[in-house]
Every structure is written in C-alpha cells, then in structure tokens.
Amino acid sequence: MKSNRRDFLKKSALSTAALSIPTVLAAETARRMPAKPVVVSTWNHGMPANKEAWDYIINDRTALDAIEAGVKISEADPRVSSVGYGGFPDRDGKVSLDACIMTGEGDCGSVSFLQHIKHPISVARKVMEETEHIMLSGEGALQFALKQGFQMENLLTEEAKKRWEIWKAKGNPRSIINGDNHDTIGMLAIDRQNRIAGACTTSGLAWKMHGRVGDSPIIGAGLYVDDEVGGAVATGVGEAVIKVVGSFLVVELMRQGFSPEEACAEAIERIAKKQNIDGMQVGFLAINKSNQHGAFALRKGFQYALTIDNETYLKDSKYLIEE
Ligand code: SD4
C-alpha cells in the first residue's frame, strides 16, 4: 500500500508520542520532585562565589539571581586571573571577556569578546531579558552594555600586565592551559522552588589571539541547563569542549540515565579519544535534579566548590590521565 506524506507525518507523530511518554513522565517527575537546594562551581575561587550564591538561595531568591550574584564575586576579584577584572589579556595585551547564563526553562543570553565591562554575566542576563537575541559580541555587545547603564573600566591590572610582559618577552606564540591559566567560573544552582540555573564567565585562555572566543559563552559548550534533567558547565581548553558540545553532551547523557560523574567522565573520554590532549586540561561539573553532583577532568588538579545544607566544601574531581 502506498503511503502519502500526510500518512507518514501522522504515523511518525504517533510513534514519537508513544516513545516519549516515559520520557515526558520522567521529566514531569523531575520537575516536581523537590530537589534539595544546592550550588556548585568550578575551582577553588568558587568557594566565596558559592557562599554569595547560597545567601541568595536561603533568602528565597531565584537560582538565576543566585548564580549571577555568585559569579560576580569572581568577576570582581583581581586575584582571579581568568575571570573579569584581573583576567590575563590576549596576545595584544587586551582583556576580552566571554559569559553566558541559562535557566532550566531554556532561556539564555550570552556575550563574547566583550571588552571594558567588569560584569559580563550581567550583560549576558540583559541580553536574555531585554533583547530578542541570545548572543551579542564585541563592539555590539559593548554598545548594548553601555546603553543598559554599565560603565567602561580598565580591566587590565598591573599584575596581569606584568605577567603578559613576561610572557611576551619569552616569545612564546601559543596559549595553553596550565596551572596559571585555568580559572573560568561555571556555576549551577537549584533553589528552594526547585528551579535550576547556570552561569559561565571567563577572560578565556591567557595570551589567546585577539578576537578568539572560547566555549564559555556558547550555550551547549560552556554551559547547558535543562530543568527536566540538570545542568553542566565546562572549564579548560574551550576548543576541545566546543568540538564535543560538551555541556549539552553531559546533560543529554544524564537524561539517558548516567549519573553526573559518569556523564562528565564520558564527555572527557570522547575528547581524549579523538583530540590531541597533550598538556591540555578540561573539566566538566554537573548536577541533576535527583540531588546528585559530580565532576570529571582530563588531568589531576580540577576542583569544585559544593554548597549544600549550609556547608561549603572543596572537592577534588576524578580524572582520566595518571601522570
Ligand atoms: C576558554 N574555557 O576560554 C575557557 C578557559 C577556561 O579555565 O576555562 N579556563 O577556553
């Protein structure tokens, strides 16, 4: 019997509906299940950032407000050399910032290659809330920020300038992730109303090419959140993360039943399988709506801050390569 296009569409719609009933139910359960409030963020400097976010959570603010306020602590801290003010510059001595923000309902906003604005995460939130777009970049992002009332500032600290001059004097043309170069903050939180949100903000790889954009402002790469499942953030060499659409991959693996740690490990293994990972660091951090959290990195050294039940802990991530 010949089947026409309309029949085909009808049949496939029916089979999709049939297949997706358990998924829909699981998603509904996750949404209603009261997950415990939690905040996680990448690296050691996530500790004060988590504490700020937790203050918001216990005062019944939204996860979105909490993660924005949390990562702003790192953005404003001149000692954090890969985020906001004090971030190491690019090859030309210019500090350029990338950031994105996302809610569990799927709203998101992002800025990339933004210069002179200390809090790119707040500009990303404005992009999400005040425009019909998701990403603004470079000069356009700066003009938008100024119109929204943000002030232009010099983000290159004396210390960062000194480090750039030392790097330049060595004549080293490449930027790599090593102990000095890995402080992007990615944060995920669940609030008391079971809402989930995430943020990711960075000055990117130190000594990158002028104009280079990493994974951190790219929804699905540096950050992904879905209130049916959970959320994930990435840190490390952005090029490696983008190639596997890392954070989206982690969330989709959790949707299929992987725990957060297993999902992060699988994403790391995919990177290791196909890419040249010599000297490279990448880490993923994830939470799900069943009160689980976990991380996994290519190499030793990745840590994350966990705040739950009013306590903040610094956790060591598991890793793939024994050196
Ligand atoms: C980037 N992923 O721009 C960022 C850098 C980073 O920890 O995470 N450093 O590629």
PDB file of C-alpha atoms in Angstrom, residues 53-232:
ATOM      1  CA  ALA A  53      25.015  32.447  45.822  1.00  0.00           C
ATOM      2  CA  TRP A  54      23.944  30.424  48.864  1.00  0.00           C
ATOM      3  CA  ASP A  55      22.981  33.629  50.691  1.00  0.00           C
ATOM      4  CA  TYR A  56      20.574  34.331  47.857  1.00  0.00           C
ATOM      5  CA  ILE A  57      19.209  30.784  47.916  1.00  0.00           C
ATOM      6  CA  ILE A  58      18.491  30.748  51.649  1.00  0.00           C
ATOM      7  CA  ASN A  59      16.791  34.120  51.327  1.00  0.00           C
ATOM      8  CA  ASP A  60      14.381  32.600  48.822  1.00  0.00           C
ATOM      9  CA  ARG A  61      15.835  34.317  45.779  1.00  0.00           C
ATOM     10  CA  THR A  62      15.774  32.522  42.441  1.00  0.00           C
ATOM     11  CA  ALA A  63      18.569  30.241  41.270  1.00  0.00           C
ATOM     12  CA  LEU A  64      19.058  32.755  38.451  1.00  0.00           C
ATOM     13  CA  ASP A  65      19.675  35.645  40.863  1.00  0.00           C
ATOM     14  CA  ALA A  66      21.925  33.397  42.946  1.00  0.00           C
ATOM     15  CA  ILE A  67      24.240  32.290  40.147  1.00  0.00           C
ATOM     16  CA  GLU A  68      24.541  35.803  38.746  1.00  0.00           C
ATOM     17  CA  ALA A  69      25.480  37.211  42.168  1.00  0.00           C
ATOM     18  CA  GLY A  70      27.800  34.259  42.843  1.00  0.00           C
ATOM     19  CA  VAL A  71      29.959  34.518  39.740  1.00  0.00           C
ATOM     20  CA  LYS A  72      30.139  38.303  40.078  1.00  0.00           C
ATOM     21  CA  ILE A  73      32.371  37.685  43.111  1.00  0.00           C
ATOM     22  CA  SER A  74      34.980  36.053  40.865  1.00  0.00           C
ATOM     23  CA  GLU A  75      34.495  38.632  38.107  1.00  0.00           C
ATOM     24  CA  ALA A  76      35.306  41.430  40.562  1.00  0.00           C
ATOM     25  CA  ASP A  77      38.270  39.683  42.206  1.00  0.00           C
ATOM     26  CA  PRO A  78      41.597  40.873  40.719  1.00  0.00           C
ATOM     27  CA  ARG A  79      43.361  37.754  42.067  1.00  0.00           C
ATOM     28  CA  VAL A  80      41.300  35.504  39.802  1.00  0.00           C
ATOM     29  CA  SER A  81      43.392  35.656  36.661  1.00  0.00           C
ATOM     30  CA  SER A  82      40.966  34.044  34.222  1.00  0.00           C
ATOM     31  CA  VAL A  83      37.711  35.867  35.006  1.00  0.00           C
ATOM     32  CA  GLY A  84      36.628  39.508  34.679  1.00  0.00           C
ATOM     33  CA  TYR A  85      38.736  42.204  36.335  1.00  0.00           C
ATOM     34  CA  GLY A  86      42.331  40.989  36.655  1.00  0.00           C
ATOM     35  CA  GLY A  87      41.892  38.393  33.907  1.00  0.00           C
ATOM     36  CA  PHE A  88      45.014  37.799  31.839  1.00  0.00           C
ATOM     37  CA  PRO A  89      44.876  39.584  28.483  1.00  0.00           C
ATOM     38  CA  ASP A  90      45.187  38.303  24.949  1.00  0.00           C
ATOM     39  CA  ARG A  91      48.365  38.380  22.850  1.00  0.00           C
ATOM     40  CA  ASP A  92      47.879  42.101  22.206  1.00  0.00           C
ATOM     41  CA  GLY A  93      47.539  42.932  25.896  1.00  0.00           C
ATOM     42  CA  LYS A  94      43.738  43.386  25.725  1.00  0.00           C
ATOM     43  CA  VAL A  95      41.343  41.798  28.209  1.00  0.00           C
ATOM     44  CA  SER A  96      38.273  40.351  26.469  1.00  0.00           C
ATOM     45  CA  LEU A  97      35.531  38.505  28.266  1.00  0.00           C
ATOM     46  CA  ASP A  98      33.036  35.742  27.445  1.00  0.00           C
ATOM     47  CA  ALA A  99      29.984  34.808  29.526  1.00  0.00           C
ATOM     48  CA  CYS A 100      26.620  33.123  29.326  1.00  0.00           C
ATOM     49  CA  ILE A 101      23.638  32.449  31.546  1.00  0.00           C
ATOM     50  CA  MET A 102      20.784  29.950  31.267  1.00  0.00           C
ATOM     51  CA  THR A 103      17.644  28.934  33.127  1.00  0.00           C
ATOM     52  CA  GLY A 104      16.105  25.480  33.420  1.00  0.00           C
ATOM     53  CA  GLU A 105      13.225  26.636  31.229  1.00  0.00           C
ATOM     54  CA  GLY A 106      15.698  27.179  28.414  1.00  0.00           C
ATOM     55  CA  ASP A 107      16.018  30.964  28.422  1.00  0.00           C
ATOM     56  CA  CYS A 108      19.565  32.079  27.784  1.00  0.00           C
ATOM     57  CA  GLY A 109      21.812  35.017  26.979  1.00  0.00           C
ATOM     58  CA  SER A 110      25.447  35.438  26.134  1.00  0.00           C
ATOM     59  CA  VAL A 111      28.212  37.902  25.371  1.00  0.00           C
ATOM     60  CA  SER A 112      31.525  37.183  23.729  1.00  0.00           C
ATOM     61  CA  PHE A 113      34.679  39.181  23.004  1.00  0.00           C
ATOM     62  CA  LEU A 114      33.394  41.920  25.305  1.00  0.00           C
ATOM     63  CA  GLN A 115      35.969  44.469  26.481  1.00  0.00           C
ATOM     64  CA  HIS A 116      35.963  47.063  29.290  1.00  0.00           C
ATOM     65  CA  ILE A 117      32.950  45.748  31.240  1.00  0.00           C
ATOM     66  CA  LYS A 118      33.639  44.154  34.600  1.00  0.00           C
ATOM     67  CA  HIS A 119      30.493  42.025  34.851  1.00  0.00           C
ATOM     68  CA  PRO A 120      29.853  40.289  31.541  1.00  0.00           C
ATOM     69  CA  ILE A 121      27.482  37.856  33.273  1.00  0.00           C
ATOM     70  CA  SER A 122      25.086  40.718  33.997  1.00  0.00           C
ATOM     71  CA  VAL A 123      25.302  41.881  30.382  1.00  0.00           C
ATOM     72  CA  ALA A 124      24.524  38.298  29.294  1.00  0.00           C
ATOM     73  CA  ARG A 125      21.477  38.355  31.554  1.00  0.00           C
ATOM     74  CA  LYS A 126      20.367  41.636  29.981  1.00  0.00           C
ATOM     75  CA  VAL A 127      20.747  40.092  26.525  1.00  0.00           C
ATOM     76  CA  MET A 128      18.477  37.274  27.706  1.00  0.00           C
ATOM     77  CA  GLU A 129      15.886  39.534  29.284  1.00  0.00           C
ATOM     78  CA  GLU A 130      15.927  42.681  27.166  1.00  0.00           C
ATOM     79  CA  THR A 131      16.562  41.534  23.606  1.00  0.00           C
ATOM     80  CA  GLU A 132      15.146  39.076  21.111  1.00  0.00           C
ATOM     81  CA  HIS A 133      18.644  37.608  20.637  1.00  0.00           C
ATOM     82  CA  ILE A 134      20.854  35.176  22.516  1.00  0.00           C
ATOM     83  CA  MET A 135      24.414  36.275  21.735  1.00  0.00           C
ATOM     84  CA  LEU A 136      25.971  39.697  21.352  1.00  0.00           C
ATOM     85  CA  SER A 137      29.627  40.055  20.536  1.00  0.00           C
ATOM     86  CA  GLY A 138      32.471  42.581  20.531  1.00  0.00           C
ATOM     87  CA  GLU A 139      31.666  46.211  19.822  1.00  0.00           C
ATOM     88  CA  GLY A 140      27.922  45.496  19.561  1.00  0.00           C
ATOM     89  CA  ALA A 141      27.929  43.845  22.980  1.00  0.00           C
ATOM     90  CA  LEU A 142      29.822  46.809  24.416  1.00  0.00           C
ATOM     91  CA  GLN A 143      27.397  49.355  22.933  1.00  0.00           C
ATOM     92  CA  PHE A 144      24.463  47.343  24.290  1.00  0.00           C
ATOM     93  CA  ALA A 145      26.081  47.203  27.744  1.00  0.00           C
ATOM     94  CA  LEU A 146      26.640  50.967  27.780  1.00  0.00           C
ATOM     95  CA  LYS A 147      23.024  51.566  26.783  1.00  0.00           C
ATOM     96  CA  GLN A 148      21.977  49.338  29.670  1.00  0.00           C
ATOM     97  CA  GLY A 149      23.925  51.537  32.078  1.00  0.00           C
ATOM     98  CA  PHE A 150      27.131  49.528  32.528  1.00  0.00           C
ATOM     99  CA  GLN A 151      30.322  51.572  32.933  1.00  0.00           C
ATOM    100  CA  MET A 152      33.519  51.202  30.913  1.00  0.00           C
ATOM    101  CA  GLU A 153      36.506  50.284  33.083  1.00  0.00           C
ATOM    102  CA  ASN A 154      40.119  49.326  32.627  1.00  0.00           C
ATOM    103  CA  LEU A 155      40.191  45.598  33.398  1.00  0.00           C
ATOM    104  CA  LEU A 156      43.944  45.104  32.946  1.00  0.00           C
ATOM    105  CA  THR A 157      45.504  45.134  36.402  1.00  0.00           C
ATOM    106  CA  GLU A 158      49.192  45.945  36.945  1.00  0.00           C
ATOM    107  CA  GLU A 159      49.801  42.305  37.918  1.00  0.00           C
ATOM    108  CA  ALA A 160      48.146  40.942  34.753  1.00  0.00           C
ATOM    109  CA  LYS A 161      50.090  43.431  32.627  1.00  0.00           C
ATOM    110  CA  LYS A 162      53.349  42.324  34.249  1.00  0.00           C
ATOM    111  CA  ARG A 163      52.553  38.664  33.540  1.00  0.00           C
ATOM    112  CA  TRP A 164      51.720  39.500  29.926  1.00  0.00           C
ATOM    113  CA  GLU A 165      55.026  41.334  29.511  1.00  0.00           C
ATOM    114  CA  ILE A 166      56.929  38.339  30.907  1.00  0.00           C
ATOM    115  CA  TRP A 167      55.064  36.041  28.530  1.00  0.00           C
ATOM    116  CA  LYS A 168      55.761  38.332  25.582  1.00  0.00           C
ATOM    117  CA  ALA A 169      59.457  38.543  26.423  1.00  0.00           C
ATOM    118  CA  LYS A 170      59.656  34.740  26.131  1.00  0.00           C
ATOM    119  CA  GLY A 171      58.455  34.953  22.521  1.00  0.00           C
ATOM    120  CA  ASN A 172      56.013  32.092  23.110  1.00  0.00           C
ATOM    121  CA  PRO A 173      53.324  32.165  20.423  1.00  0.00           C
ATOM    122  CA  ARG A 174      50.805  29.767  21.958  1.00  0.00           C
ATOM    123  CA  SER A 175      48.406  29.781  24.872  1.00  0.00           C
ATOM    124  CA  ILE A 176      47.992  26.578  26.843  1.00  0.00           C
ATOM    125  CA  ILE A 177      46.053  25.576  29.906  1.00  0.00           C
ATOM    126  CA  ASN A 178      48.473  25.095  32.753  1.00  0.00           C
ATOM    127  CA  GLY A 179      48.463  25.897  36.449  1.00  0.00           C
ATOM    128  CA  ASP A 180      48.296  29.648  35.758  1.00  0.00           C
ATOM    129  CA  ASN A 181      45.633  29.556  33.179  1.00  0.00           C
ATOM    130  CA  HIS A 182      42.552  27.698  34.268  1.00  0.00           C
ATOM    131  CA  ASP A 183      40.176  29.688  36.395  1.00  0.00           C
ATOM    132  CA  THR A 184      36.942  30.062  34.434  1.00  0.00           C
ATOM    133  CA  ILE A 185      33.996  30.019  36.762  1.00  0.00           C
ATOM    134  CA  GLY A 186      30.996  27.907  35.868  1.00  0.00           C
ATOM    135  CA  MET A 187      28.216  27.765  38.451  1.00  0.00           C
ATOM    136  CA  LEU A 188      24.990  25.774  38.741  1.00  0.00           C
ATOM    137  CA  ALA A 189      22.303  26.167  41.397  1.00  0.00           C
ATOM    138  CA  ILE A 190      18.958  24.731  42.405  1.00  0.00           C
ATOM    139  CA  ASP A 191      16.805  26.987  44.573  1.00  0.00           C
ATOM    140  CA  ARG A 192      14.102  26.251  47.137  1.00  0.00           C
ATOM    141  CA  GLN A 193      11.419  26.252  44.455  1.00  0.00           C
ATOM    142  CA  ASN A 194      13.304  23.544  42.536  1.00  0.00           C
ATOM    143  CA  ARG A 195      14.343  26.000  39.812  1.00  0.00           C
ATOM    144  CA  ILE A 196      17.744  25.449  38.237  1.00  0.00           C
ATOM    145  CA  ALA A 197      20.037  27.950  36.530  1.00  0.00           C
ATOM    146  CA  GLY A 198      23.652  28.230  35.456  1.00  0.00           C
ATOM    147  CA  ALA A 199      26.321  30.773  34.578  1.00  0.00           C
ATOM    148  CA  CYS A 200      29.740  30.653  32.998  1.00  0.00           C
ATOM    149  CA  THR A 201      32.150  33.603  32.819  1.00  0.00           C
ATOM    150  CA  THR A 202      35.788  33.943  31.794  1.00  0.00           C
ATOM    151  CA  SER A 203      38.528  36.044  30.293  1.00  0.00           C
ATOM    152  CA  GLY A 204      39.341  32.907  28.322  1.00  0.00           C
ATOM    153  CA  LEU A 205      42.744  31.469  27.616  1.00  0.00           C
ATOM    154  CA  ALA A 206      45.549  33.805  28.579  1.00  0.00           C
ATOM    155  CA  TRP A 207      47.558  35.002  25.559  1.00  0.00           C
ATOM    156  CA  LYS A 208      44.837  33.919  23.114  1.00  0.00           C
ATOM    157  CA  MET A 209      44.649  35.517  19.669  1.00  0.00           C
ATOM    158  CA  HIS A 210      42.848  38.846  19.674  1.00  0.00           C
ATOM    159  CA  GLY A 211      39.209  38.105  18.804  1.00  0.00           C
ATOM    160  CA  ARG A 212      39.340  34.477  19.927  1.00  0.00           C
ATOM    161  CA  VAL A 213      36.157  33.212  21.575  1.00  0.00           C
ATOM    162  CA  GLY A 214      36.129  30.018  23.628  1.00  0.00           C
ATOM    163  CA  ASP A 215      33.438  27.648  24.825  1.00  0.00           C
ATOM    164  CA  SER A 216      32.310  29.711  27.814  1.00  0.00           C
ATOM    165  CA  PRO A 217      29.753  31.971  26.054  1.00  0.00           C
ATOM    166  CA  ILE A 218      28.433  29.162  23.846  1.00  0.00           C
ATOM    167  CA  ILE A 219      25.218  27.607  25.070  1.00  0.00           C
ATOM    168  CA  GLY A 220      25.710  23.839  24.976  1.00  0.00           C
ATOM    169  CA  ALA A 221      29.514  24.062  25.097  1.00  0.00           C
ATOM    170  CA  GLY A 222      30.484  26.006  28.249  1.00  0.00           C
ATOM    171  CA  LEU A 223      27.066  25.691  29.884  1.00  0.00           C
ATOM    172  CA  TYR A 224      23.793  23.858  29.486  1.00  0.00           C
ATOM    173  CA  VAL A 225      20.802  23.624  31.810  1.00  0.00           C
ATOM    174  CA  ASP A 226      17.502  21.782  31.456  1.00  0.00           C
ATOM    175  CA  ASP A 227      15.034  21.597  34.333  1.00  0.00           C
ATOM    176  CA  GLU A 228      13.932  18.129  33.210  1.00  0.00           C
ATOM    177  CA  VAL A 229      17.422  16.781  33.883  1.00  0.00           C
ATOM    178  CA  GLY A 230      20.032  19.070  35.478  1.00  0.00           C
ATOM    179  CA  GLY A 231      22.934  21.188  34.293  1.00  0.00           C
ATOM    180  CA  ALA A 232      26.590  21.102  33.323  1.00  0.00           C
TER     181      ALA A 232
END
